[in-house]
Amino acid sequence: MNRAPIGYDSVEFPPDCSWIKIIDQTQLPTREVFLYIYTVEELIDSIKKLKVRGAPAIGVITAAGIAMAFRSFTGKSYSQALEFLIQTIKLIVNARPTAVNAKWASNRMLKLFQNHFSDNKFNFDLCAILLAKEALIIKSADIKMSLSIAQNALPLLKKGFRLMTYCNAGHLATARFGTALSPIYLGNEKGYAFDIFVPETRPLLQGSRLTAFELSKSGANVTLVCDNMSSYLMKLGKIDAILVGCDRIAKNGDVANKIGTSALAVQAKHYNIPFYVLGPESTIDPNTLSGNDIIIEERDGVEITDLWYKNKMAPNNIDIFNPSFDITDSELITAIITNKKIYNFPYDFSIEDN
Ligand code: MRU
């Protein structure tokens, strides 16, 4: 596996991070529109509007965004530069608070800055170069991470397996290949010929717009279903395993992922179907003790009532609850597969391990 399944990466930038190019994921699958980002404001807008999305891709663009923003720093001292970076990071991380990857990537960028500079040792040009280099390293590490997840997960799957995934934890959501979808790409390349069932993923339709798009573009066998059809598919015996991504894994193995993930896990337990969560080690947050401690992003109700319809599909002024993520309890998860290894219940991601 070395080629991007759809021919381009979701986040691209030059070695000096003077700009960032993304595929605008809100325009898919009908239009492949590329956007160039030059400022932090444009970057935050793209993250908030889900033009770029998916936990690892948000981590990569956060790193590139910090390097890009630093190029406009006009101060002279170490302490001014530190303050500039802290404020920039705060703005980017708060754009989507649930996924831990933005925090992880910005901690890495900040550590790099603090390791190289101090009160009486600061050089703007060197700092700009080092930050841009680190962003590139983070992107290449993310690509390697996807490949390792694919290699670790594939032995759990058999040729001809009928798989279900959810939301989009694929090429578009990462630097390349994906987390939940990477073993599918690797297996298909080796002749496993998987059948993949993709629920639409209301309300933003990442399943139908993005996962169905990238899998079918790669030549995979894809069947699209509505979210409320998953339990029936499982009852019919049509699903051999479920593979999903994750936005944050708590110390006890509870997982935050796209709203609707936990319903699939409950159904999978009932029908005795393996439920696998796939993600990079950087998605593990040992400082978050359980799912109860994860902040769940709530989004505008318009996404439910208006976004995809010509006419409004709910009464005016109806109360709306639109959480973007939910928590899957760790005991429902058959295994958590990372770029390092396969973890089994009971999970304990202590700080020393990660
Ligand atoms: O709101 P989104 O589209 O960013 O939600 C994405 C998901 O829930 C993914 O499953 C998760 O980020 C893992 S991506 C490899």
Short mmCIF file of N, CA and C and ligand atoms in Angstrom, two decimals, residues 25 47 50 52-58 96 99 101 145 166-174 178-181 201 204 206 209-210 244-248 256-259 261 278-280 283 297 299 324-325, ligand 1:
data_model
loop_
_atom_site.label_atom_id
_atom_site.label_comp_id
_atom_site.label_asym_id
_atom_site.label_seq_id
_atom_site.Cartn_x
_atom_site.Cartn_y
_atom_site.Cartn_z
N GLN A 25 -14.22 18.69 2.29
CA GLN A 25 -15.02 17.47 2.46
C GLN A 25 -16.53 17.75 2.49
N ILE A 47 -12.04 23.82 10.07
CA ILE A 47 -12.21 22.74 11.06
C ILE A 47 -13.64 22.77 11.60
N LEU A 50 -16.14 21.44 9.23
CA LEU A 50 -15.87 20.07 8.81
C LEU A 50 -15.42 19.96 7.35
N VAL A 52 -12.37 20.08 6.75
CA VAL A 52 -11.36 19.08 7.09
C VAL A 52 -11.82 18.47 8.40
N ARG A 53 -11.76 17.15 8.50
CA ARG A 53 -12.32 16.49 9.68
C ARG A 53 -11.70 15.11 9.84
N GLY A 54 -12.09 14.42 10.93
CA GLY A 54 -11.47 13.13 11.25
C GLY A 54 -10.33 13.40 12.21
N ALA A 55 -10.31 12.65 13.32
CA ALA A 55 -9.37 12.98 14.40
C ALA A 55 -7.91 13.07 13.95
N PRO A 56 -7.34 12.06 13.26
CA PRO A 56 -5.92 12.19 12.89
C PRO A 56 -5.67 13.33 11.89
N ALA A 57 -6.59 13.55 10.95
CA ALA A 57 -6.40 14.66 9.99
C ALA A 57 -6.42 16.00 10.72
N ILE A 58 -7.25 16.10 11.76
CA ILE A 58 -7.28 17.35 12.54
C ILE A 58 -5.94 17.53 13.26
N ARG A 96 -12.66 22.17 17.64
CA ARG A 96 -13.38 20.90 17.82
C ARG A 96 -12.79 20.20 19.04
N ALA A 99 -12.05 15.41 19.82
CA ALA A 99 -10.90 14.63 19.38
C ALA A 99 -9.65 15.11 20.12
N ASN A 101 -6.57 14.52 19.22
CA ASN A 101 -5.39 14.61 18.33
C ASN A 101 -4.86 16.03 18.14
N MET A 145 1.44 5.25 10.74
CA MET A 145 0.50 4.77 11.75
C MET A 145 -0.65 4.00 11.09
N TYR A 166 -18.42 2.83 10.21
CA TYR A 166 -19.34 3.91 10.57
C TYR A 166 -18.65 5.25 10.42
N CYS A 167 -19.41 6.27 10.09
CA CYS A 167 -18.87 7.62 9.87
C CYS A 167 -17.78 7.50 8.80
N ASN A 168 -16.70 8.24 8.94
CA ASN A 168 -15.58 8.07 8.02
C ASN A 168 -14.29 8.06 8.82
N ALA A 169 -13.72 6.88 8.91
CA ALA A 169 -12.42 6.72 9.58
C ALA A 169 -11.46 6.19 8.53
N GLY A 170 -11.45 6.87 7.41
CA GLY A 170 -10.68 6.39 6.27
C GLY A 170 -9.59 7.36 5.85
N HIS A 171 -9.26 7.26 4.56
CA HIS A 171 -8.23 8.09 3.97
C HIS A 171 -8.50 9.59 4.22
N LEU A 172 -9.75 9.98 4.05
CA LEU A 172 -10.08 11.40 4.19
C LEU A 172 -9.92 11.90 5.63
N ALA A 173 -10.02 10.99 6.58
CA ALA A 173 -9.98 11.38 7.99
C ALA A 173 -8.57 11.35 8.58
N THR A 174 -7.60 10.95 7.78
CA THR A 174 -6.23 10.81 8.28
C THR A 174 -5.26 11.44 7.26
N GLY A 178 -6.21 5.77 6.46
CA GLY A 178 -7.28 5.67 7.44
C GLY A 178 -6.94 4.78 8.62
N THR A 179 -7.88 4.73 9.57
CA THR A 179 -7.71 3.83 10.73
C THR A 179 -8.62 2.62 10.50
N ALA A 180 -9.94 2.79 10.66
CA ALA A 180 -10.86 1.66 10.47
C ALA A 180 -10.83 1.14 9.02
N LEU A 181 -10.54 2.02 8.07
CA LEU A 181 -10.57 1.57 6.67
C LEU A 181 -9.22 1.05 6.17
N THR A 201 -24.75 7.65 8.48
CA THR A 201 -24.19 8.48 9.56
C THR A 201 -24.83 9.86 9.61
N LEU A 204 -24.62 14.36 9.52
CA LEU A 204 -23.76 14.98 8.50
C LEU A 204 -23.36 14.04 7.37
N GLN A 206 -21.36 11.47 6.91
CA GLN A 206 -19.97 11.13 6.57
C GLN A 206 -19.87 9.73 5.96
N ARG A 209 -21.49 10.23 2.21
CA ARG A 209 -20.78 11.22 1.39
C ARG A 209 -19.29 10.90 1.27
N LEU A 210 -18.69 10.39 2.36
CA LEU A 210 -17.22 10.27 2.37
C LEU A 210 -16.74 8.82 2.30
N VAL A 244 -14.66 0.51 13.57
CA VAL A 244 -14.91 1.95 13.66
C VAL A 244 -13.64 2.68 14.10
N GLY A 245 -13.63 4.00 13.90
CA GLY A 245 -12.50 4.82 14.35
C GLY A 245 -12.76 5.35 15.74
N CYS A 246 -11.99 6.32 16.16
CA CYS A 246 -12.18 6.90 17.49
C CYS A 246 -11.60 8.30 17.53
N ASP A 247 -12.22 9.12 18.36
CA ASP A 247 -11.74 10.50 18.54
C ASP A 247 -10.97 10.66 19.83
N ARG A 248 -11.28 9.82 20.81
CA ARG A 248 -10.53 9.84 22.07
C ARG A 248 -10.77 8.52 22.78
N ALA A 256 -14.76 7.72 22.64
CA ALA A 256 -15.62 8.74 22.00
C ALA A 256 -15.47 8.58 20.50
N ASN A 257 -16.58 8.47 19.82
CA ASN A 257 -16.58 8.44 18.35
C ASN A 257 -17.91 9.01 17.87
N LYS A 258 -18.07 9.08 16.57
CA LYS A 258 -19.26 9.69 15.96
C LYS A 258 -20.55 9.20 16.62
N ILE A 259 -21.48 10.13 16.83
CA ILE A 259 -22.77 9.80 17.42
C ILE A 259 -23.41 8.63 16.65
N THR A 261 -22.19 5.46 17.20
CA THR A 261 -21.24 4.35 17.34
C THR A 261 -21.65 3.43 18.47
N LEU A 278 -10.44 1.12 16.00
CA LEU A 278 -9.08 1.27 15.47
C LEU A 278 -8.65 2.72 15.53
N GLY A 279 -7.44 2.96 16.01
CA GLY A 279 -6.96 4.33 16.09
C GLY A 279 -5.50 4.38 16.45
N PRO A 280 -4.87 5.53 16.24
CA PRO A 280 -3.46 5.66 16.61
C PRO A 280 -3.27 5.74 18.12
N THR A 283 -4.42 8.77 19.97
CA THR A 283 -5.83 8.99 20.33
C THR A 283 -6.11 8.54 21.77
N GLU A 297 -18.84 17.52 21.85
CA GLU A 297 -19.21 18.70 21.05
C GLU A 297 -20.69 18.64 20.68
N ARG A 299 -23.61 20.44 18.23
CA ARG A 299 -23.61 21.25 17.01
C ARG A 299 -25.00 21.82 16.73
N SER A 324 -22.42 15.60 18.69
CA SER A 324 -21.70 15.11 17.52
C SER A 324 -21.02 13.76 17.77
N PHE A 325 -20.83 13.43 19.02
CA PHE A 325 -20.13 12.18 19.37
C PHE A 325 -20.89 11.46 20.48
O1 MRU B 1 -17.29 14.74 13.08
P1 MRU B 1 -16.25 13.97 12.34
O2 MRU B 1 -16.60 13.69 10.94
O3 MRU B 1 -14.87 14.60 12.48
O4 MRU B 1 -16.20 12.59 13.12
C1 MRU B 1 -15.21 11.67 12.80
C2 MRU B 1 -15.28 10.40 13.51
O5 MRU B 1 -16.06 10.20 14.40
C3 MRU B 1 -14.25 9.40 13.13
O6 MRU B 1 -14.72 8.11 13.31
C4 MRU B 1 -13.03 9.62 14.01
O7 MRU B 1 -12.59 10.95 13.92
C5 MRU B 1 -11.91 8.73 13.63
S1 MRU B 1 -11.19 9.21 12.11
C6 MRU B 1 -9.93 8.17 11.72
#
